[in-house]
XYZ file of N, CA, C and O in Angstrom:
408
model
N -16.942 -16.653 -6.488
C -16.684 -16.145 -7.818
C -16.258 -17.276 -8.730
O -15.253 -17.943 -8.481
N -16.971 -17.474 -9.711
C -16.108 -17.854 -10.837
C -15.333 -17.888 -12.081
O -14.786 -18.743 -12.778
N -15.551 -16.260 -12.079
C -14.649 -15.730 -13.243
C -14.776 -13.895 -12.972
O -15.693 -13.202 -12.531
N -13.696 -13.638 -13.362
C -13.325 -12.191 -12.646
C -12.661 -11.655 -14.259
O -11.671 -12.125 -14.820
N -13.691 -10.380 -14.822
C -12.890 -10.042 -15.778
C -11.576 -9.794 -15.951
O -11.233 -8.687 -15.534
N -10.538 -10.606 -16.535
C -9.066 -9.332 -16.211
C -8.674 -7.810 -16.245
O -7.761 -7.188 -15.703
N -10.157 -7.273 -17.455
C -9.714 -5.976 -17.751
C -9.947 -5.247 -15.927
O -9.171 -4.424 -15.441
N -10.742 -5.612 -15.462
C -11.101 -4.898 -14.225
C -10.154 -4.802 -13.236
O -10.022 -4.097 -12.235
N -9.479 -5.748 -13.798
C -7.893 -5.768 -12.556
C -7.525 -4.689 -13.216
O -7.021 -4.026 -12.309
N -7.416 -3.954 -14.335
C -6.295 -3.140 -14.112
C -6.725 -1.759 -13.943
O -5.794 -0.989 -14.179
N -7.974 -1.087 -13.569
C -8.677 -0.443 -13.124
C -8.751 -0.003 -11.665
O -9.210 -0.866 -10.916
N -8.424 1.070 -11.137
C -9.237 1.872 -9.840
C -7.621 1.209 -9.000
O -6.458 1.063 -9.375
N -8.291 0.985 -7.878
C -7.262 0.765 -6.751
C -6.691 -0.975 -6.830
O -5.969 -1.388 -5.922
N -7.079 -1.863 -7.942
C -6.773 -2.682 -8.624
C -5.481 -2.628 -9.233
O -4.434 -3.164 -8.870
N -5.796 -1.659 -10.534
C -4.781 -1.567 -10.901
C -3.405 -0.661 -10.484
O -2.390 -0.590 -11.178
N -3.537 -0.248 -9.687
C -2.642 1.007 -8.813
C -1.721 -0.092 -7.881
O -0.529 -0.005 -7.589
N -2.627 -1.072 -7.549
C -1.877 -2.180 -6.621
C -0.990 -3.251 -7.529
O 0.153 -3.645 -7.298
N -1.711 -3.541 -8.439
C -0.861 -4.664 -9.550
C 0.682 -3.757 -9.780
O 1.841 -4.120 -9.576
N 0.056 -2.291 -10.347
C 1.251 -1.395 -10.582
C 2.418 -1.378 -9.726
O 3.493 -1.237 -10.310
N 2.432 -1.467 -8.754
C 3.303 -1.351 -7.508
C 4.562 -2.589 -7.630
O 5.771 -2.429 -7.466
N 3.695 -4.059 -8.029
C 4.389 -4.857 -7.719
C 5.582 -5.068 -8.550
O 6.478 -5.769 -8.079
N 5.752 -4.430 -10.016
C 6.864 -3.940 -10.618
C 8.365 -3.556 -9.560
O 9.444 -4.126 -9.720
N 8.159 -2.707 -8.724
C 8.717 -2.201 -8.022
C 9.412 -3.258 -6.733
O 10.267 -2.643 -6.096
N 9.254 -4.340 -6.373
C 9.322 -4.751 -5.358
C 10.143 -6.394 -5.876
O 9.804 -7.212 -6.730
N 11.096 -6.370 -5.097
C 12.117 -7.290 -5.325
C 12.120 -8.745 -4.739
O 12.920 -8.785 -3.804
N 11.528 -9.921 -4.950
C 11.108 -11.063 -4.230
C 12.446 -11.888 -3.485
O 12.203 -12.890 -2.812
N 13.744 -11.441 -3.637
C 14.928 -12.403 -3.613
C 15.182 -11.450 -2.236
O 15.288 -10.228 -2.338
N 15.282 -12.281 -0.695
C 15.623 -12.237 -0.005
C 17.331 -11.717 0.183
O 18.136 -12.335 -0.514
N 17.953 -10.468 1.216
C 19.193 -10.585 0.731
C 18.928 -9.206 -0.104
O 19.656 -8.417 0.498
N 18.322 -8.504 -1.108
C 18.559 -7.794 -2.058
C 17.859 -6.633 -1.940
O 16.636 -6.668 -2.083
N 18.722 -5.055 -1.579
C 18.277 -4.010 -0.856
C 17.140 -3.370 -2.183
O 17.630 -3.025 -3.258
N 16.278 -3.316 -2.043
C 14.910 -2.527 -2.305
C 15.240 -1.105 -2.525
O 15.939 -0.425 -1.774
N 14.602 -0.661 -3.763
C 15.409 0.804 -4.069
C 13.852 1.364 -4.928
O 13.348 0.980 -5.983
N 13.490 2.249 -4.089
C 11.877 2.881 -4.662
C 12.473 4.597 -5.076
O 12.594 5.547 -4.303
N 12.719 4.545 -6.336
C 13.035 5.762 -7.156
C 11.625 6.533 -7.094
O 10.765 6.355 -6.230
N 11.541 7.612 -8.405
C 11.251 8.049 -8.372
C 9.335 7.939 -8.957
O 8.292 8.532 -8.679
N 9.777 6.780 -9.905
C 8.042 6.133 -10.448
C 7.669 5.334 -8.922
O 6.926 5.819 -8.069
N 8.114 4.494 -8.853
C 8.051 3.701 -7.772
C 7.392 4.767 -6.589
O 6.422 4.245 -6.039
N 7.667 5.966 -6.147
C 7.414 6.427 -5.029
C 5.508 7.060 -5.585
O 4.404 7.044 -5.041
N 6.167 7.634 -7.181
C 5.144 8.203 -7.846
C 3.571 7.108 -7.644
O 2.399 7.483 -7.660
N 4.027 5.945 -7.494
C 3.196 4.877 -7.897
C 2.768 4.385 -6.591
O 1.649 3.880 -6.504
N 3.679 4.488 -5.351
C 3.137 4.245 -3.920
C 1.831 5.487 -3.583
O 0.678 5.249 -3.224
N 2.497 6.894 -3.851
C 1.467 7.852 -3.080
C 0.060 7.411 -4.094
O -1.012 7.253 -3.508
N 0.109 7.248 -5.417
C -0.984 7.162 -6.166
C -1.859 5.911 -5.563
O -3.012 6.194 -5.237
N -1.516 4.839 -5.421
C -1.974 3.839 -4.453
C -2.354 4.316 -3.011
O -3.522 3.969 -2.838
N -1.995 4.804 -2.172
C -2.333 5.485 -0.932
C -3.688 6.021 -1.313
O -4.847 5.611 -1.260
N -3.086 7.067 -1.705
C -4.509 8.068 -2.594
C -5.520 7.942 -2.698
O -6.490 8.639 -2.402
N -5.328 6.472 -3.400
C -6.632 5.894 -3.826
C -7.097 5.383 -2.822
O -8.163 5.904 -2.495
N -6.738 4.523 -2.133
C -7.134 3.782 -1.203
C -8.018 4.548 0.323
O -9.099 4.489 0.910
N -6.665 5.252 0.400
C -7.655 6.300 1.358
C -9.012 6.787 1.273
O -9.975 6.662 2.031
N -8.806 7.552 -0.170
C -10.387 7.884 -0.565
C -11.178 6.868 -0.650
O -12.256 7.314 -1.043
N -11.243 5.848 -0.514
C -12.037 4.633 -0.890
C -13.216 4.892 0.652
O -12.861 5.287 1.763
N -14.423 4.568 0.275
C -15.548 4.171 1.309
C -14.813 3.321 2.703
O -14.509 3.638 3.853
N -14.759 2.458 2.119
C -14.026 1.076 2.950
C -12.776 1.887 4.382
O -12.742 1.603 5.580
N -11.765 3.088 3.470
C -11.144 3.436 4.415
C -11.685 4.844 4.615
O -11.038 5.837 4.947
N -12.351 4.798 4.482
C -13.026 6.569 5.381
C -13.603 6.106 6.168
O -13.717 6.961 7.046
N -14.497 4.487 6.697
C -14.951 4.254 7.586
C -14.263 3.638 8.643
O -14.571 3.450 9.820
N -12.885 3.254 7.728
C -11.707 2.555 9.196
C -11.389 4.109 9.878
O -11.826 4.270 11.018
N -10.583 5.368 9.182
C -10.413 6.186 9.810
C -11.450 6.763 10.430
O -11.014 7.632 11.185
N -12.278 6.710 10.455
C -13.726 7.539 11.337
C -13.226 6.853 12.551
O -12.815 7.541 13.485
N -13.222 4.965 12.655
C -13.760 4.209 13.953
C -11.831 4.543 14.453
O -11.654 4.538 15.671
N -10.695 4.773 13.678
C -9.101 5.361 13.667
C -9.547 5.971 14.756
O -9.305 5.590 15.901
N -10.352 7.136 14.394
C -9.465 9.070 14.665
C -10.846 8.738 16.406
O -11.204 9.690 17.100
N -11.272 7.414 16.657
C -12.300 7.682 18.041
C -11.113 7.250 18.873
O -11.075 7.787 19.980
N -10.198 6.459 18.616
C -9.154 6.025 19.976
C -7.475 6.995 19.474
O -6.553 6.978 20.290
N -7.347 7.535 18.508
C -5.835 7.829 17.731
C -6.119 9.543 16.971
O -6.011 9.536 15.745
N -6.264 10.135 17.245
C -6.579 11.432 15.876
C -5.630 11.478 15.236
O -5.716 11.859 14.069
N -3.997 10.977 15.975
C -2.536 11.254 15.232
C -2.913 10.598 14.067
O -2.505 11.014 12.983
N -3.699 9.545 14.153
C -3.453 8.532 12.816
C -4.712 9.010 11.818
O -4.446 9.142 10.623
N -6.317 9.319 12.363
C -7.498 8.878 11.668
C -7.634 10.604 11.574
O -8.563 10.936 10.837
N -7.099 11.420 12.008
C -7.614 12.725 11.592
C -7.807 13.598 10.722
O -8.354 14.689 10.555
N -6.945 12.483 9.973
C -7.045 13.425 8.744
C -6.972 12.436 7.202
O -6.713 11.240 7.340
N -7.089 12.712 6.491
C -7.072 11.772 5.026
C -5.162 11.733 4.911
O -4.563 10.731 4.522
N -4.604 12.773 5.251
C -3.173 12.973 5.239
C -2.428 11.985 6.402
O -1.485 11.226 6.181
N -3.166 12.223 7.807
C -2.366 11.377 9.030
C -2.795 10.258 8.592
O -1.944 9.418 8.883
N -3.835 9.682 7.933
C -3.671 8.190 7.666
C -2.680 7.908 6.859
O -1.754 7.160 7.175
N -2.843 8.738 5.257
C -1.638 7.931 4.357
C -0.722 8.011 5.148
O -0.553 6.881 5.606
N 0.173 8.904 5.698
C 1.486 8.893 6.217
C 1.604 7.619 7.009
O 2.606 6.926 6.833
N 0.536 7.183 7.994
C 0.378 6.168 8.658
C 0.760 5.145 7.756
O 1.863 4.645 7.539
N -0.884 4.826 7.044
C -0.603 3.478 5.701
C 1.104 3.170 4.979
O 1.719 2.184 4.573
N 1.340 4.484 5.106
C 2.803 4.660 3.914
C 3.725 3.535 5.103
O 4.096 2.392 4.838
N 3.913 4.223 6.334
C 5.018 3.427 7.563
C 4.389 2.005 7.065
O 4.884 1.262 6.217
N 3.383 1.837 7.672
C 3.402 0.538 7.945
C 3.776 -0.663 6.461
O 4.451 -1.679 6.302
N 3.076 0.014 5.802
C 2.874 -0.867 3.877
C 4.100 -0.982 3.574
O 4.435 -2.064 3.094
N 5.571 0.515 3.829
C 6.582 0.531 3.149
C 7.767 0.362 3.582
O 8.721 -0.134 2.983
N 7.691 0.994 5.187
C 8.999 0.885 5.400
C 9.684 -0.365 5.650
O 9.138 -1.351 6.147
N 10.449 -0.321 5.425
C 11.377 -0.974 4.821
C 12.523 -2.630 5.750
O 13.654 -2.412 6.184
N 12.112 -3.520 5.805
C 13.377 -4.304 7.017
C 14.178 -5.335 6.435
O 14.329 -5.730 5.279
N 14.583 -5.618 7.382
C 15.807 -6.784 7.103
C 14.884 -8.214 7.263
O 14.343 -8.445 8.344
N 14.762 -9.002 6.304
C 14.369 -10.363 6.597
C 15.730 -11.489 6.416
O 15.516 -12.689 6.591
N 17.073 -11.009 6.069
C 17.775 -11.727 6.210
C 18.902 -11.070 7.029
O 20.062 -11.371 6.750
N 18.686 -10.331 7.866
C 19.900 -9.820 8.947
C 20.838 -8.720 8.165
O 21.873 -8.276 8.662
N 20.326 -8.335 6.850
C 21.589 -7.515 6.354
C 20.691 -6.237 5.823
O 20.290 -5.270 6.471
N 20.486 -6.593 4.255
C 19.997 -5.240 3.567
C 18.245 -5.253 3.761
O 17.491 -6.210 3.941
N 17.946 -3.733 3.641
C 16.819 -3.160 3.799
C 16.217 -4.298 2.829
O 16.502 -3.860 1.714
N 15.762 -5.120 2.703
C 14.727 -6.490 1.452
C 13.068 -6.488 2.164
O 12.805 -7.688 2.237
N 12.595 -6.182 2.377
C 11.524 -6.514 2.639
C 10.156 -5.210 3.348
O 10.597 -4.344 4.103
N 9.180 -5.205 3.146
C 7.851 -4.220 3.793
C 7.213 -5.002 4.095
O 7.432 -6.186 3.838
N 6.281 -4.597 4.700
C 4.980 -5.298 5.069
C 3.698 -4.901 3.671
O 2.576 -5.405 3.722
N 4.009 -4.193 2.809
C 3.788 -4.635 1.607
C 3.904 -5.988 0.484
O 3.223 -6.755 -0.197
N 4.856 -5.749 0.739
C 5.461 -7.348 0.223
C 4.465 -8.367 1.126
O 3.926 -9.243 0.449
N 4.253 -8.368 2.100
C 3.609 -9.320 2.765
C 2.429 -9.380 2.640
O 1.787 -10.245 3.235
């Protein structure tokens, strides 16, 4: 690529992801607090993503070894949600960090 419109970033599952990063606190040390937009703005990201081509064909090849996880458009987000959000300690104390962030 050598040039990527910006307006398109803020479009579809683009912009749902840029949206998110509002929410998320870079300073190690500093407990992470996802109110009520913030949560509004995670499931809307899930949402999207799930429905996406790309992940209806991960959960198909999911739900052949796992159904807990790929069986459903629902057991995945819940899945996606653990892994993307919850929440750990990267400095031994407060909840600071997801595998979102990462």
């Amino acid at each position: 690529f050598e040039y990527v419109d910006p307006v398109k970033l803020l479009s579809g599952t683009y912009g749902l992801l840029i949206d998110l990063f509002q929410y998320y606190n870079e300073n190690t040390g500093t407990a992470e607090q996802c109110e009520t937009a913030c949560q509004n703005a995670r499931n809307a990201f899930l949402d999207a993503i799930v429905a996406s081509e790309p992940m209806q064909v991960a959960r198909q090849f999911i739900n052949q070894y796992d159904s807990n996880i790929g069986g459903s458009d629902a057991s995945l987000k819940t899945y996606l949600d653990g892994i993307f959000f919850t929440l750990y300690t990267r400095s031994g104390g407060a909840l600071d960090s997801s595998g979102f962030e990462h």
